[in-house]
């Protein structure tokens, strides 16, 4: 449909190319959906995802850009009209893509698919792909467009001007309440991952002095040398991980860095307060550089890892937990799959970024398509890789890791074992 | 490594498995696991402190509507007060989640998903309204369809989280099961003391309240959206408020 409405394809080479992409994608999807019993290689999943993204970007996003929104390359963007060298700066589209991607790619795309893997890899994959093409990327794209045409104002502000003062007020209160829950849950994930793990705790703690050191280096010792600063940070980061092993293996040190969840929660709360009050250059900005490099580096190495190793998916396509009795989260596919996988498919949090710093840096309206729609496809790809990572684990290991003590078999707490994941091939647990 | 819930350790184990088969083999598995954990923690911490800042500005903006002096982002007292309010808000839920004998994630992740998807529904409602006001409603389905799907999903999920008869899903049923047991003086796993029993029930009621607030919120935004669309349809011309593009000749051609 979009094909005929958007720019028509005339070049036969292009027709051949896009037909090939479509064929490969359909074949990969078919392999994923129809194989039962035998293990499927993760490459099929990755291939299907990439084909879907390419087709969606080439055709659907072009249709939205030309027909639905009417992007106008001649219209000056706020970055040009209000260029102040500080917030409003016309920025190279690839750099801005990186900035926008780093801002939207939080923990969500990583965690949701992992939890949803209890239903098998197929339901999660289908929702990730349809969700991002028709909902998530469209939302990021259109909100970015709306905000760019209105001086880069924020979501609450936009609702106020377009829908009225009362809806604006309700939306602002709502956005705040939603943010509170989002932050609490994200922080909870960190606490759960670090509790009683001296190695992990030490490594994360080590990033704080590293970031402060980087901040001081960038401001006083060699100002403006962002690359040098990041290189130092990266070396210290890896050293921190390596030394963490020593910490974990030395009982005296290990006890210093082993905390219960409650204690970690209070530390995080204190950290959140301090980080928000401190000047940005000292802790936040250097840490942002560091984590942006780390994000892109890790995602790239994971992608390369998947392509080199080509692991097999151990999870079945559809497990019996689609009936809602899963141990990781309870509830049936509809509606709970669609809220469990949030960020890789569609995420409201992105609307805040798309109406935050990004619209103030767009140099040309037509780039909104690449940045708004494209970065979200990229994020969805990260979610697909997270799904692959969870699905290459043996189902036995997966369920042992993910069952709360209340649900899993820990003799002192509960006498009888939970019903074994019967539809899954049971393997020895760790 | 049993029962490390929250998703992050699972992902780290999966990533470690893939990366160690590429580089380092079994011996590097522990290194890659902690590399992955660090990576996830940095991801999250960046979001947490950026989010805290955003929440702080929102609080200053909101309170500023009533007390304009609160708006000055450089003033010390409003700054500290709003930061404390923002951190206190998420900190409270964080602590409740950590102390929750049920493991926290099991309970809170659905709320997280509902909240996040509701925000998306609100954003897509704005998009739909703007398309109608631009008189481009011919294409409104592009944003209206995902918005409707998100309304359906989040409202169903929200209502099920409150009212579902299965105690594993519905907070009301869960609280009822625990209060029935408490009345008989029994302890239900995972609670080991009467205090933990009441803590679980209290958490259930907090979650019910949060869910109900979210549902009310998203329903009212849906109502506002429909009203705005009706008004846009009645308007004779483009009613959206874009910043003028300073190119009147172009605009005349296009309109």
PDB file of N, CA, C and O in Angstrom, chain B residues 48-113:
ATOM      1  N   UNK B  48      18.371   6.659  35.395  1.00  0.00           N
ATOM      2  CA  UNK B  48      17.852   7.073  36.703  1.00  0.00           C
ATOM      3  C   UNK B  48      18.241   8.511  37.000  1.00  0.00           C
ATOM      4  O   UNK B  48      17.400   9.325  37.374  1.00  0.00           O
ATOM      5  N   UNK B  49      19.524   8.883  36.784  1.00  0.00           N
ATOM      6  CA  UNK B  49      19.809  10.266  37.158  1.00  0.00           C
ATOM      7  C   UNK B  49      19.324  11.274  36.128  1.00  0.00           C
ATOM      8  O   UNK B  49      18.904  12.367  36.512  1.00  0.00           O
ATOM      9  N   UNK B  50      19.298  10.893  34.846  1.00  0.00           N
ATOM     10  CA  UNK B  50      18.698  11.816  33.870  1.00  0.00           C
ATOM     11  C   UNK B  50      17.205  11.964  34.175  1.00  0.00           C
ATOM     12  O   UNK B  50      16.666  13.066  34.158  1.00  0.00           O
ATOM     13  N   UNK B  51      16.557  10.844  34.486  1.00  0.00           N
ATOM     14  CA  UNK B  51      15.132  10.873  34.793  1.00  0.00           C
ATOM     15  C   UNK B  51      14.829  11.692  36.035  1.00  0.00           C
ATOM     16  O   UNK B  51      13.839  12.422  36.084  1.00  0.00           O
ATOM     17  N   UNK B  52      15.692  11.564  37.040  1.00  0.00           N
ATOM     18  CA  UNK B  52      15.487  12.341  38.261  1.00  0.00           C
ATOM     19  C   UNK B  52      15.541  13.834  37.947  1.00  0.00           C
ATOM     20  O   UNK B  52      14.739  14.622  38.449  1.00  0.00           O
ATOM     21  N   UNK B  53      16.498  14.209  37.086  1.00  0.00           N
ATOM     22  CA  UNK B  53      16.585  15.613  36.685  1.00  0.00           C
ATOM     23  C   UNK B  53      15.312  16.068  35.973  1.00  0.00           C
ATOM     24  O   UNK B  53      14.771  17.134  36.249  1.00  0.00           O
ATOM     25  N   UNK B  54      14.856  15.243  35.032  1.00  0.00           N
ATOM     26  CA  UNK B  54      13.644  15.599  34.293  1.00  0.00           C
ATOM     27  C   UNK B  54      12.467  15.740  35.262  1.00  0.00           C
ATOM     28  O   UNK B  54      11.711  16.709  35.219  1.00  0.00           O
ATOM     29  N   UNK B  55      12.341  14.765  36.177  1.00  0.00           N
ATOM     30  CA  UNK B  55      11.252  14.814  37.148  1.00  0.00           C
ATOM     31  C   UNK B  55      11.358  16.067  38.005  1.00  0.00           C
ATOM     32  O   UNK B  55      10.358  16.719  38.314  1.00  0.00           O
ATOM     33  N   UNK B  56      12.594  16.440  38.362  1.00  0.00           N
ATOM     34  CA  UNK B  56      12.803  17.634  39.173  1.00  0.00           C
ATOM     35  C   UNK B  56      12.303  18.876  38.432  1.00  0.00           C
ATOM     36  O   UNK B  56      11.578  19.697  38.987  1.00  0.00           O
ATOM     37  N   UNK B  57      12.665  18.991  37.140  1.00  0.00           N
ATOM     38  CA  UNK B  57      12.207  20.152  36.370  1.00  0.00           C
ATOM     39  C   UNK B  57      10.695  20.152  36.250  1.00  0.00           C
ATOM     40  O   UNK B  57      10.051  21.206  36.317  1.00  0.00           O
ATOM     41  N   UNK B  58      10.109  18.945  36.102  1.00  0.00           N
ATOM     42  CA  UNK B  58       8.653  18.878  35.989  1.00  0.00           C
ATOM     43  C   UNK B  58       7.993  19.344  37.280  1.00  0.00           C
ATOM     44  O   UNK B  58       7.001  20.065  37.253  1.00  0.00           O
ATOM     45  N   UNK B  59       8.553  18.918  38.414  1.00  0.00           N
ATOM     46  CA  UNK B  59       7.976  19.338  39.700  1.00  0.00           C
ATOM     47  C   UNK B  59       8.091  20.848  39.837  1.00  0.00           C
ATOM     48  O   UNK B  59       7.135  21.533  40.213  1.00  0.00           O
ATOM     49  N   UNK B  60       9.259  21.391  39.484  1.00  0.00           N
ATOM     50  CA  UNK B  60       9.442  22.838  39.595  1.00  0.00           C
ATOM     51  C   UNK B  60       8.457  23.573  38.694  1.00  0.00           C
ATOM     52  O   UNK B  60       7.917  24.609  39.074  1.00  0.00           O
ATOM     53  N   UNK B  61       8.215  22.988  37.519  1.00  0.00           N
ATOM     54  CA  UNK B  61       7.286  23.585  36.577  1.00  0.00           C
ATOM     55  C   UNK B  61       5.855  23.548  37.110  1.00  0.00           C
ATOM     56  O   UNK B  61       5.123  24.531  37.035  1.00  0.00           O
ATOM     57  N   UNK B  62       5.501  22.368  37.671  1.00  0.00           N
ATOM     58  CA  UNK B  62       4.143  22.191  38.173  1.00  0.00           C
ATOM     59  C   UNK B  62       3.872  23.104  39.360  1.00  0.00           C
ATOM     60  O   UNK B  62       2.876  23.833  39.386  1.00  0.00           O
ATOM     61  N   UNK B  63       4.759  23.054  40.360  1.00  0.00           N
ATOM     62  CA  UNK B  63       4.586  23.906  41.539  1.00  0.00           C
ATOM     63  C   UNK B  63       4.664  25.361  41.100  1.00  0.00           C
ATOM     64  O   UNK B  63       3.951  26.214  41.624  1.00  0.00           O
ATOM     65  N   UNK B  64       5.499  25.619  40.090  1.00  0.00           N
ATOM     66  CA  UNK B  64       5.664  26.970  39.587  1.00  0.00           C
ATOM     67  C   UNK B  64       4.385  27.570  39.027  1.00  0.00           C
ATOM     68  O   UNK B  64       4.215  28.795  39.004  1.00  0.00           O
ATOM     69  N   UNK B  65       3.479  26.710  38.569  1.00  0.00           N
ATOM     70  CA  UNK B  65       2.204  27.207  38.068  1.00  0.00           C
ATOM     71  C   UNK B  65       1.444  27.926  39.179  1.00  0.00           C
ATOM     72  O   UNK B  65       0.697  28.863  38.932  1.00  0.00           O
ATOM     73  N   UNK B  66       1.655  27.449  40.408  1.00  0.00           N
ATOM     74  CA  UNK B  66       0.944  28.055  41.534  1.00  0.00           C
ATOM     75  C   UNK B  66       1.831  29.028  42.311  1.00  0.00           C
ATOM     76  O   UNK B  66       1.361  30.024  42.829  1.00  0.00           O
ATOM     77  N   UNK B  67       3.114  28.746  42.402  1.00  0.00           N
ATOM     78  CA  UNK B  67       4.052  29.625  43.099  1.00  0.00           C
ATOM     79  C   UNK B  67       5.221  29.919  42.167  1.00  0.00           C
ATOM     80  O   UNK B  67       6.182  29.168  42.119  1.00  0.00           O
ATOM     81  N   UNK B  68       5.111  31.003  41.383  1.00  0.00           N
ATOM     82  CA  UNK B  68       6.077  31.275  40.318  1.00  0.00           C
ATOM     83  C   UNK B  68       7.534  31.267  40.787  1.00  0.00           C
ATOM     84  O   UNK B  68       8.428  30.934  40.010  1.00  0.00           O
ATOM     85  N   UNK B  69       7.767  31.604  42.067  1.00  0.00           N
ATOM     86  CA  UNK B  69       9.158  31.675  42.524  1.00  0.00           C
ATOM     87  C   UNK B  69       9.825  30.315  42.468  1.00  0.00           C
ATOM     88  O   UNK B  69      11.047  30.207  42.455  1.00  0.00           O
ATOM     89  N   UNK B  70       9.022  29.249  42.467  1.00  0.00           N
ATOM     90  CA  UNK B  70       9.564  27.900  42.492  1.00  0.00           C
ATOM     91  C   UNK B  70      10.231  27.532  41.178  1.00  0.00           C
ATOM     92  O   UNK B  70      10.943  26.551  41.087  1.00  0.00           O
ATOM     93  N   UNK B  71       9.971  28.338  40.153  1.00  0.00           N
ATOM     94  CA  UNK B  71      10.442  27.961  38.822  1.00  0.00           C
ATOM     95  C   UNK B  71      11.924  28.148  38.611  1.00  0.00           C
ATOM     96  O   UNK B  71      12.490  27.540  37.726  1.00  0.00           O
ATOM     97  N   UNK B  72      12.551  29.034  39.406  1.00  0.00           N
ATOM     98  CA  UNK B  72      13.959  29.337  39.145  1.00  0.00           C
ATOM     99  C   UNK B  72      14.805  28.098  39.342  1.00  0.00           C
ATOM    100  O   UNK B  72      14.992  27.632  40.465  1.00  0.00           O
ATOM    101  N   UNK B  73      15.335  27.547  38.228  1.00  0.00           N
ATOM    102  CA  UNK B  73      16.030  26.270  38.337  1.00  0.00           C
ATOM    103  C   UNK B  73      17.379  26.420  39.023  1.00  0.00           C
ATOM    104  O   UNK B  73      17.991  25.434  39.406  1.00  0.00           O
ATOM    105  N   UNK B  74      17.851  27.656  39.186  1.00  0.00           N
ATOM    106  CA  UNK B  74      19.156  27.811  39.824  1.00  0.00           C
ATOM    107  C   UNK B  74      19.047  28.083  41.317  1.00  0.00           C
ATOM    108  O   UNK B  74      20.032  27.976  42.038  1.00  0.00           O
ATOM    109  N   UNK B  75      17.849  28.440  41.782  1.00  0.00           N
ATOM    110  CA  UNK B  75      17.691  28.740  43.204  1.00  0.00           C
ATOM    111  C   UNK B  75      17.857  27.455  44.015  1.00  0.00           C
ATOM    112  O   UNK B  75      17.415  26.377  43.605  1.00  0.00           O
ATOM    113  N   UNK B  76      18.517  27.599  45.166  1.00  0.00           N
ATOM    114  CA  UNK B  76      18.924  26.414  45.917  1.00  0.00           C
ATOM    115  C   UNK B  76      17.742  25.673  46.549  1.00  0.00           C
ATOM    116  O   UNK B  76      17.608  24.454  46.405  1.00  0.00           O
ATOM    117  N   UNK B  77      16.883  26.407  47.248  1.00  0.00           N
ATOM    118  CA  UNK B  77      15.823  25.736  48.019  1.00  0.00           C
ATOM    119  C   UNK B  77      14.834  24.987  47.117  1.00  0.00           C
ATOM    120  O   UNK B  77      14.583  23.798  47.333  1.00  0.00           O
ATOM    121  N   UNK B  78      14.267  25.652  46.087  1.00  0.00           N
ATOM    122  CA  UNK B  78      13.351  24.895  45.207  1.00  0.00           C
ATOM    123  C   UNK B  78      14.049  23.704  44.567  1.00  0.00           C
ATOM    124  O   UNK B  78      13.474  22.616  44.455  1.00  0.00           O
ATOM    125  N   UNK B  79      15.314  23.899  44.199  1.00  0.00           N
ATOM    126  CA  UNK B  79      16.096  22.836  43.591  1.00  0.00           C
ATOM    127  C   UNK B  79      16.174  21.627  44.522  1.00  0.00           C
ATOM    128  O   UNK B  79      15.817  20.501  44.151  1.00  0.00           O
ATOM    129  N   UNK B  80      16.620  21.884  45.763  1.00  0.00           N
ATOM    130  CA  UNK B  80      16.761  20.779  46.722  1.00  0.00           C
ATOM    131  C   UNK B  80      15.413  20.154  47.030  1.00  0.00           C
ATOM    132  O   UNK B  80      15.285  18.934  47.092  1.00  0.00           O
ATOM    133  N   UNK B  81      14.400  21.009  47.216  1.00  0.00           N
ATOM    134  CA  UNK B  81      13.084  20.489  47.584  1.00  0.00           C
ATOM    135  C   UNK B  81      12.521  19.607  46.471  1.00  0.00           C
ATOM    136  O   UNK B  81      12.035  18.496  46.733  1.00  0.00           O
ATOM    137  N   UNK B  82      12.619  20.072  45.225  1.00  0.00           N
ATOM    138  CA  UNK B  82      12.041  19.253  44.143  1.00  0.00           C
ATOM    139  C   UNK B  82      12.846  17.989  43.925  1.00  0.00           C
ATOM    140  O   UNK B  82      12.287  16.946  43.624  1.00  0.00           O
ATOM    141  N   UNK B  83      14.177  18.088  44.064  1.00  0.00           N
ATOM    142  CA  UNK B  83      14.980  16.879  43.926  1.00  0.00           C
ATOM    143  C   UNK B  83      14.575  15.865  44.992  1.00  0.00           C
ATOM    144  O   UNK B  83      14.391  14.678  44.709  1.00  0.00           O
ATOM    145  N   UNK B  84      14.445  16.357  46.234  1.00  0.00           N
ATOM    146  CA  UNK B  84      14.081  15.453  47.324  1.00  0.00           C
ATOM    147  C   UNK B  84      12.736  14.805  47.036  1.00  0.00           C
ATOM    148  O   UNK B  84      12.533  13.610  47.261  1.00  0.00           O
ATOM    149  N   UNK B  85      11.812  15.598  46.514  1.00  0.00           N
ATOM    150  CA  UNK B  85      10.478  15.072  46.206  1.00  0.00           C
ATOM    151  C   UNK B  85      10.562  14.004  45.117  1.00  0.00           C
ATOM    152  O   UNK B  85       9.959  12.927  45.232  1.00  0.00           O
ATOM    153  N   UNK B  86      11.336  14.291  44.073  1.00  0.00           N
ATOM    154  CA  UNK B  86      11.462  13.338  42.965  1.00  0.00           C
ATOM    155  C   UNK B  86      12.123  12.038  43.442  1.00  0.00           C
ATOM    156  O   UNK B  86      11.619  10.939  43.207  1.00  0.00           O
ATOM    157  N   UNK B  87      13.252  12.195  44.150  1.00  0.00           N
ATOM    158  CA  UNK B  87      13.978  11.011  44.617  1.00  0.00           C
ATOM    159  C   UNK B  87      13.132  10.252  45.636  1.00  0.00           C
ATOM    160  O   UNK B  87      13.062   9.018  45.610  1.00  0.00           O
ATOM    161  N   UNK B  88      12.484  11.016  46.518  1.00  0.00           N
ATOM    162  CA  UNK B  88      11.638  10.369  47.521  1.00  0.00           C
ATOM    163  C   UNK B  88      10.542   9.545  46.880  1.00  0.00           C
ATOM    164  O   UNK B  88      10.235   8.447  47.325  1.00  0.00           O
ATOM    165  N   UNK B  89       9.978  10.063  45.805  1.00  0.00           N
ATOM    166  CA  UNK B  89       8.908   9.351  45.117  1.00  0.00           C
ATOM    167  C   UNK B  89       9.362   7.998  44.608  1.00  0.00           C
ATOM    168  O   UNK B  89       8.828   6.962  45.002  1.00  0.00           O
ATOM    169  N   UNK B  90      10.399   7.989  43.768  1.00  0.00           N
ATOM    170  CA  UNK B  90      10.807   6.684  43.245  1.00  0.00           C
ATOM    171  C   UNK B  90      11.497   5.848  44.296  1.00  0.00           C
ATOM    172  O   UNK B  90      11.405   4.621  44.293  1.00  0.00           O
ATOM    173  N   UNK B  91      12.182   6.539  45.245  1.00  0.00           N
ATOM    174  CA  UNK B  91      12.867   5.810  46.305  1.00  0.00           C
ATOM    175  C   UNK B  91      11.897   4.996  47.154  1.00  0.00           C
ATOM    176  O   UNK B  91      12.179   3.863  47.540  1.00  0.00           O
ATOM    177  N   UNK B  92      10.727   5.576  47.385  1.00  0.00           N
ATOM    178  CA  UNK B  92       9.750   4.877  48.212  1.00  0.00           C
ATOM    179  C   UNK B  92       9.300   3.586  47.534  1.00  0.00           C
ATOM    180  O   UNK B  92       9.245   2.527  48.152  1.00  0.00           O
ATOM    181  N   UNK B  93       9.001   3.689  46.250  1.00  0.00           N
ATOM    182  CA  UNK B  93       8.563   2.490  45.528  1.00  0.00           C
ATOM    183  C   UNK B  93       9.713   1.482  45.408  1.00  0.00           C
ATOM    184  O   UNK B  93       9.499   0.273  45.465  1.00  0.00           O
ATOM    185  N   UNK B  94      10.926   1.999  45.245  1.00  0.00           N
ATOM    186  CA  UNK B  94      12.084   1.111  45.166  1.00  0.00           C
ATOM    187  C   UNK B  94      12.205   0.309  46.450  1.00  0.00           C
ATOM    188  O   UNK B  94      12.348  -0.911  46.434  1.00  0.00           O
ATOM    189  N   UNK B  95      12.124   1.027  47.594  1.00  0.00           N
ATOM    190  CA  UNK B  95      12.272   0.340  48.872  1.00  0.00           C
ATOM    191  C   UNK B  95      11.159  -0.685  49.061  1.00  0.00           C
ATOM    192  O   UNK B  95      11.392  -1.818  49.480  1.00  0.00           O
ATOM    193  N   UNK B  96       9.945  -0.274  48.714  1.00  0.00           N
ATOM    194  CA  UNK B  96       8.817  -1.205  48.839  1.00  0.00           C
ATOM    195  C   UNK B  96       9.059  -2.441  47.986  1.00  0.00           C
ATOM    196  O   UNK B  96       8.773  -3.569  48.400  1.00  0.00           O
ATOM    197  N   UNK B  97       9.624  -2.239  46.799  1.00  0.00           N
ATOM    198  CA  UNK B  97       9.893  -3.363  45.911  1.00  0.00           C
ATOM    199  C   UNK B  97      10.966  -4.286  46.464  1.00  0.00           C
ATOM    200  O   UNK B  97      10.855  -5.511  46.398  1.00  0.00           O
ATOM    201  N   UNK B  98      12.016  -3.682  47.049  1.00  0.00           N
ATOM    202  CA  UNK B  98      13.116  -4.492  47.590  1.00  0.00           C
ATOM    203  C   UNK B  98      12.631  -5.284  48.797  1.00  0.00           C
ATOM    204  O   UNK B  98      12.957  -6.463  48.964  1.00  0.00           O
ATOM    205  N   UNK B  99      11.817  -4.621  49.630  1.00  0.00           N
ATOM    206  CA  UNK B  99      11.370  -5.270  50.866  1.00  0.00           C
ATOM    207  C   UNK B  99      10.246  -6.264  50.594  1.00  0.00           C
ATOM    208  O   UNK B  99       9.919  -7.080  51.455  1.00  0.00           O
ATOM    209  N   UNK B 100       9.677  -6.205  49.406  1.00  0.00           N
ATOM    210  CA  UNK B 100       8.553  -7.080  49.083  1.00  0.00           C
ATOM    211  C   UNK B 100       8.994  -8.542  49.092  1.00  0.00           C
ATOM    212  O   UNK B 100       9.861  -8.927  48.311  1.00  0.00           O
ATOM    213  N   UNK B 101       8.415  -9.350  49.957  1.00  0.00           N
ATOM    214  CA  UNK B 101       8.834 -10.755  50.020  1.00  0.00           C
ATOM    215  C   UNK B 101       8.562 -11.498  48.713  1.00  0.00           C
ATOM    216  O   UNK B 101       9.143 -12.548  48.465  1.00  0.00           O
ATOM    217  N   UNK B 102       7.702 -10.953  47.864  1.00  0.00           N
ATOM    218  CA  UNK B 102       7.397 -11.630  46.603  1.00  0.00           C
ATOM    219  C   UNK B 102       8.467 -11.408  45.550  1.00  0.00           C
ATOM    220  O   UNK B 102       8.409 -11.963  44.468  1.00  0.00           O
ATOM    221  N   UNK B 103       9.431 -10.545  45.879  1.00  0.00           N
ATOM    222  CA  UNK B 103      10.524 -10.364  44.939  1.00  0.00           C
ATOM    223  C   UNK B 103      10.458  -9.061  44.162  1.00  0.00           C
ATOM    224  O   UNK B 103      11.384  -8.713  43.474  1.00  0.00           O
ATOM    225  N   UNK B 104       9.362  -8.331  44.289  1.00  0.00           N
ATOM    226  CA  UNK B 104       9.340  -6.979  43.729  1.00  0.00           C
ATOM    227  C   UNK B 104       9.089  -6.930  42.239  1.00  0.00           C
ATOM    228  O   UNK B 104       8.080  -6.400  41.798  1.00  0.00           O
ATOM    229  N   UNK B 105      10.001  -7.494  41.443  1.00  0.00           N
ATOM    230  CA  UNK B 105       9.885  -7.382  39.988  1.00  0.00           C
ATOM    231  C   UNK B 105       8.585  -8.009  39.509  1.00  0.00           C
ATOM    232  O   UNK B 105       7.875  -7.458  38.679  1.00  0.00           O
ATOM    233  N   UNK B 106       8.302  -9.169  40.094  1.00  0.00           N
ATOM    234  CA  UNK B 106       7.088  -9.894  39.751  1.00  0.00           C
ATOM    235  C   UNK B 106       5.860  -8.982  39.838  1.00  0.00           C
ATOM    236  O   UNK B 106       4.969  -9.012  38.996  1.00  0.00           O
ATOM    237  N   UNK B 107       5.845  -8.134  40.866  1.00  0.00           N
ATOM    238  CA  UNK B 107       4.712  -7.248  41.099  1.00  0.00           C
ATOM    239  C   UNK B 107       4.839  -5.958  40.309  1.00  0.00           C
ATOM    240  O   UNK B 107       3.877  -5.479  39.717  1.00  0.00           O
ATOM    241  N   UNK B 108       6.056  -5.386  40.333  1.00  0.00           N
ATOM    242  CA  UNK B 108       6.191  -4.017  39.832  1.00  0.00           C
ATOM    243  C   UNK B 108       6.364  -3.942  38.314  1.00  0.00           C
ATOM    244  O   UNK B 108       6.017  -2.941  37.714  1.00  0.00           O
ATOM    245  N   UNK B 109       6.919  -5.005  37.682  1.00  0.00           N
ATOM    246  CA  UNK B 109       7.152  -4.894  36.243  1.00  0.00           C
ATOM    247  C   UNK B 109       5.859  -4.653  35.460  1.00  0.00           C
ATOM    248  O   UNK B 109       5.839  -3.810  34.560  1.00  0.00           O
ATOM    249  N   UNK B 110       4.749  -5.344  35.799  1.00  0.00           N
ATOM    250  CA  UNK B 110       3.502  -5.028  35.089  1.00  0.00           C
ATOM    251  C   UNK B 110       3.110  -3.562  35.244  1.00  0.00           C
ATOM    252  O   UNK B 110       2.677  -2.925  34.271  1.00  0.00           O
ATOM    253  N   UNK B 111       3.316  -3.009  36.454  1.00  0.00           N
ATOM    254  CA  UNK B 111       2.994  -1.586  36.645  1.00  0.00           C
ATOM    255  C   UNK B 111       3.875  -0.719  35.761  1.00  0.00           C
ATOM    256  O   UNK B 111       3.426   0.265  35.174  1.00  0.00           O
ATOM    257  N   UNK B 112       5.153  -1.099  35.678  1.00  0.00           N
ATOM    258  CA  UNK B 112       6.099  -0.375  34.830  1.00  0.00           C
ATOM    259  C   UNK B 112       5.613  -0.388  33.381  1.00  0.00           C
ATOM    260  O   UNK B 112       5.529   0.643  32.721  1.00  0.00           O
ATOM    261  N   UNK B 113       5.252  -1.590  32.911  1.00  0.00           N
ATOM    262  CA  UNK B 113       4.799  -1.715  31.532  1.00  0.00           C
ATOM    263  C   UNK B 113       3.531  -0.923  31.284  1.00  0.00           C
ATOM    264  O   UNK B 113       3.414  -0.207  30.288  1.00  0.00           O
TER     265      UNK B 113
END
